[in-house]
Short mmCIF file of C-alpha atoms in Angstrom, two decimals:
data_model
loop_
_atom_site.label_atom_id
_atom_site.label_comp_id
_atom_site.label_asym_id
_atom_site.label_seq_id
_atom_site.Cartn_x
_atom_site.Cartn_y
_atom_site.Cartn_z
CA UNK A 1 199.58 -22.41 49.40
CA UNK A 2 200.02 -22.71 45.93
CA UNK A 3 197.06 -23.57 43.74
CA UNK A 4 196.65 -25.19 40.34
CA UNK A 5 194.34 -24.20 37.83
CA UNK A 6 195.26 -26.79 35.07
CA UNK A 7 195.70 -24.37 32.16
CA UNK A 8 199.28 -23.12 31.52
CA UNK A 9 197.45 -19.69 30.57
CA UNK A 10 196.25 -18.99 34.16
CA UNK A 11 192.81 -18.62 33.08
CA UNK A 12 191.73 -19.24 36.69
CA UNK A 13 193.15 -16.26 37.74
CA UNK A 14 189.92 -14.00 37.04
CA UNK A 15 186.85 -15.65 37.22
CA UNK A 16 184.21 -13.46 34.80
CA UNK A 17 181.15 -12.83 36.02
CA UNK A 18 178.47 -15.77 35.78
CA UNK A 19 180.94 -18.33 35.31
CA UNK A 20 182.96 -20.55 37.56
CA UNK A 21 185.95 -22.19 38.30
CA UNK A 22 187.41 -24.62 40.62
CA UNK A 23 190.60 -24.14 42.12
CA UNK A 24 193.03 -26.90 43.48
CA UNK A 25 194.76 -26.50 46.73
CA UNK A 26 198.19 -28.24 47.68
CA UNK A 27 198.61 -27.82 51.25
CA UNK A 28 202.37 -28.80 52.29
CA UNK A 29 202.84 -29.65 55.84
CA UNK A 30 204.02 -26.38 56.69
CA UNK A 31 200.62 -24.90 55.92
CA UNK A 32 199.07 -27.48 58.37
CA UNK A 33 198.02 -26.70 61.95
CA UNK A 34 200.85 -26.86 64.36
CA UNK A 35 201.68 -30.15 66.26
CA UNK A 36 200.47 -28.77 69.82
CA UNK A 37 197.95 -26.23 68.47
CA UNK A 38 194.04 -26.59 67.29
CA UNK A 39 192.92 -29.31 64.96
CA UNK A 40 192.21 -26.77 62.16
CA UNK A 41 193.32 -23.28 61.48
CA UNK A 42 192.65 -20.88 59.35
CA UNK A 43 194.41 -18.65 56.28
CA UNK A 44 192.46 -15.93 54.24
CA UNK A 45 191.76 -16.07 50.69
CA UNK A 46 191.22 -12.57 49.01
CA UNK A 47 191.31 -11.61 45.25
CA UNK A 48 194.71 -10.57 43.55
CA UNK A 49 193.11 -9.57 40.50
CA UNK A 50 192.19 -5.91 41.59
CA UNK A 51 193.51 -6.43 45.25
CA UNK A 52 191.29 -3.54 46.22
CA UNK A 53 188.09 -3.16 44.44
CA UNK A 54 187.99 -6.49 44.42
CA UNK A 55 187.90 -7.00 48.28
CA UNK A 56 185.67 -3.84 48.93
CA UNK A 57 183.15 -5.89 46.43
CA UNK A 58 183.36 -9.11 48.97
CA UNK A 59 186.03 -11.11 47.35
CA UNK A 60 187.51 -12.29 50.88
CA UNK A 61 186.69 -15.38 53.08
CA UNK A 62 188.44 -17.82 55.05
CA UNK A 63 190.26 -20.87 54.18
CA UNK A 64 190.39 -24.21 56.66
CA UNK A 65 192.94 -26.59 57.08
CA UNK A 66 192.97 -29.18 59.22
CA UNK A 67 195.04 -32.07 60.39
CA UNK A 68 194.40 -35.48 58.57
CA UNK A 69 191.71 -37.46 60.08
CA UNK A 70 189.87 -34.46 61.22
CA UNK A 71 187.43 -34.13 58.47
CA UNK A 72 184.84 -37.18 57.68
CA UNK A 73 183.93 -38.14 54.04
CA UNK A 74 181.49 -35.27 54.23
CA UNK A 75 183.88 -32.61 55.45
CA UNK A 76 182.40 -32.36 58.80
CA UNK A 77 184.81 -32.48 62.16
CA UNK A 78 184.93 -35.36 63.74
CA UNK A 79 186.87 -33.85 66.61
CA UNK A 80 185.43 -31.79 69.33
CA UNK A 81 184.42 -29.00 67.68
CA UNK A 82 180.81 -28.28 67.20
CA UNK A 83 180.68 -24.84 65.57
CA UNK A 84 183.08 -22.33 63.13
CA UNK A 85 182.52 -18.98 62.67
CA UNK A 86 184.72 -16.75 60.73
CA UNK A 87 184.78 -12.90 61.18
CA UNK A 88 186.39 -10.31 59.13
CA UNK A 89 187.08 -7.27 60.71
CA UNK A 90 187.76 -4.32 58.39
CA UNK A 91 186.65 -0.43 57.49
CA UNK A 92 184.56 -1.08 53.99
CA UNK A 93 185.13 1.76 51.59
CA UNK A 94 182.18 0.86 49.12
CA UNK A 95 183.18 3.76 46.86
CA UNK A 96 185.69 1.53 45.87
CA UNK A 97 183.27 -1.43 45.13
CA UNK A 98 182.57 -3.00 41.35
CA UNK A 99 179.06 -2.49 42.63
CA UNK A 100 178.99 1.25 43.66
CA UNK A 101 177.09 2.66 40.65
CA UNK A 102 174.99 -0.83 40.34
CA UNK A 103 173.54 0.10 44.24
CA UNK A 104 173.32 4.23 43.30
CA UNK A 105 170.99 2.79 40.63
CA UNK A 106 168.91 0.44 42.63
CA UNK A 107 169.05 2.36 46.36
CA UNK A 108 169.60 5.94 45.64
CA UNK A 109 168.91 7.49 41.94
CA UNK A 110 168.27 10.71 43.01
CA UNK A 111 171.10 11.36 45.60
CA UNK A 112 173.94 13.72 44.82
CA UNK A 113 176.83 11.49 44.75
CA UNK A 114 179.40 14.36 44.23
CA UNK A 115 179.42 15.36 47.92
CA UNK A 116 182.01 14.41 50.37
CA UNK A 117 178.99 13.73 52.62
CA UNK A 118 177.80 11.06 50.15
CA UNK A 119 181.78 9.37 49.74
CA UNK A 120 181.76 9.50 53.66
CA UNK A 121 178.55 7.77 54.17
CA UNK A 122 179.99 4.42 52.11
CA UNK A 123 182.59 3.65 54.54
CA UNK A 124 181.97 2.02 57.59
CA UNK A 125 183.86 -0.07 60.14
CA UNK A 126 182.30 -3.58 59.80
CA UNK A 127 182.34 -7.23 60.80
CA UNK A 128 181.76 -9.43 57.63
CA UNK A 129 180.80 -6.15 55.82
CA UNK A 130 178.00 -6.18 58.41
CA UNK A 131 177.19 -3.31 61.01
CA UNK A 132 175.14 -2.63 64.27
CA UNK A 133 174.73 -6.56 65.31
CA UNK A 134 173.08 -7.56 61.86
CA UNK A 135 175.74 -10.65 61.27
CA UNK A 136 173.01 -13.75 61.12
CA UNK A 137 174.17 -17.26 62.21
CA UNK A 138 176.33 -16.87 65.19
CA UNK A 139 174.11 -19.26 67.86
CA UNK A 140 175.31 -22.34 69.74
CA UNK A 141 174.53 -24.62 72.23
CA UNK A 142 175.55 -24.48 75.70
CA UNK A 143 178.57 -27.35 75.95
CA UNK A 144 179.56 -26.57 72.26
CA UNK A 145 182.90 -25.96 71.24
CA UNK A 146 183.37 -23.13 68.90
CA UNK A 147 186.26 -22.51 66.81
CA UNK A 148 186.87 -18.92 65.62
CA UNK A 149 188.51 -17.95 62.63
CA UNK A 150 189.42 -14.00 62.92
CA UNK A 151 190.67 -12.29 59.71
CA UNK A 152 191.48 -8.53 59.50
CA UNK A 153 192.07 -6.60 56.22
CA UNK A 154 191.65 -2.87 55.11
CA UNK A 155 194.10 0.23 55.79
CA UNK A 156 196.19 1.86 57.79
CA UNK A 157 193.38 2.67 60.32
CA UNK A 158 192.41 -1.05 60.05
CA UNK A 159 193.94 -2.02 63.66
CA UNK A 160 191.33 -3.79 65.78
CA UNK A 161 191.07 -5.20 69.38
CA UNK A 162 188.49 -7.92 69.34
CA UNK A 163 186.50 -8.25 72.71
CA UNK A 164 184.12 -11.25 73.19
CA UNK A 165 181.87 -10.83 76.21
CA UNK A 166 180.30 -13.68 78.48
CA UNK A 167 183.33 -16.15 77.72
CA UNK A 168 186.97 -16.25 77.18
CA UNK A 169 188.96 -18.17 74.40
CA UNK A 170 191.77 -20.46 74.56
CA UNK A 171 194.67 -19.82 71.89
CA UNK A 172 196.97 -22.75 71.42
CA UNK A 173 200.55 -22.45 69.69
CA UNK A 174 202.77 -24.77 71.73
CA UNK A 175 201.05 -23.09 74.81
CA UNK A 176 197.95 -22.54 75.56
CA UNK A 177 196.64 -19.47 77.24
CA UNK A 178 193.19 -17.82 77.74
CA UNK A 179 191.81 -14.44 76.82
CA UNK A 180 188.84 -12.43 75.81
CA UNK A 181 190.63 -9.53 73.61
CA UNK A 182 192.94 -10.20 70.83
CA UNK A 183 194.44 -7.96 68.42
CA UNK A 184 193.82 -7.68 64.68
CA UNK A 185 195.97 -5.85 61.82
CA UNK A 186 195.51 -5.83 57.98
CA UNK A 187 196.67 -9.14 56.30
CA UNK A 188 196.36 -11.12 59.49
CA UNK A 189 194.31 -14.25 60.90
CA UNK A 190 194.31 -16.24 63.99
CA UNK A 191 192.26 -19.07 65.12
CA UNK A 192 191.02 -19.28 68.82
CA UNK A 193 188.56 -21.82 70.38
CA UNK A 194 185.51 -21.43 73.07
CA UNK A 195 183.68 -23.77 75.01
CA UNK A 196 180.22 -22.24 75.13
CA UNK A 197 178.98 -22.65 78.85
CA UNK A 198 177.56 -19.40 79.67
CA UNK A 199 173.79 -19.51 77.81
CA UNK A 200 173.01 -15.70 76.81
CA UNK A 201 173.19 -13.41 73.95
CA UNK A 202 176.88 -11.77 74.36
CA UNK A 203 178.66 -8.59 72.56
CA UNK A 204 181.60 -8.63 70.74
CA UNK A 205 183.37 -5.72 69.31
CA UNK A 206 186.21 -3.48 68.41
CA UNK A 207 187.36 -1.76 71.32
CA UNK A 208 188.63 1.00 69.07
CA UNK A 209 186.52 3.66 70.40
CA UNK A 210 185.61 5.25 66.91
CA UNK A 211 184.85 1.95 65.16
CA UNK A 212 182.46 0.61 67.79
CA UNK A 213 180.78 3.99 67.59
CA UNK A 214 180.53 3.76 63.78
CA UNK A 215 179.13 0.10 63.80
CA UNK A 216 181.86 -2.73 64.54
CA UNK A 217 179.38 -4.34 67.00
CA UNK A 218 177.77 -7.72 66.95
CA UNK A 219 176.57 -10.42 69.04
CA UNK A 220 176.86 -13.87 69.63
CA UNK A 221 173.94 -16.25 71.28
CA UNK A 222 174.63 -19.41 73.39
CA UNK A 223 171.48 -21.48 73.59
CA UNK A 224 170.60 -23.31 77.27
#
């Protein structure tokens, strides 16, 4: 999906701290949802200015593209989907974040940052950069249709198997199939939908044992 920044010098490619910039994305039909697929699909944004350091500083997220007529004038969905949740599965390495020195000064100014133990402590398997069930806002009502935008980034070890407890999802791309586990690799993204019919607080996680043990675990809640 190409974008235009309105300036021949491409000043919008890097946005300086404390400033803002508006990008205009041009969406060809080939980038839209497939004819027999969901009404909205996600792509993934990540910074290309300094891809490694920028992504490990948080410059990544979903870009959602919908079929014509699915969004109202206030950009809310007009179809049967009541909730949309985006999940990024990635092993974060904050040693490569732009904020490393700032975080050291604010949170551990007396730490010995020269040790392998300190470096290892800044690496963690995360969902949306959160570990051990700290993701806020994953709440829906029984009877809701949920669109899950699943993304993966990172290094060679970022091979994840995303497992939902409590419900199955549907994946539509010409054919429809149900499942509760999907594979996620660096640079991949998928859209699946889930009908919330089983009230409770349910686990989802990466099924790779070490990733789960390191914190790639969270919950979503379906209210009665």
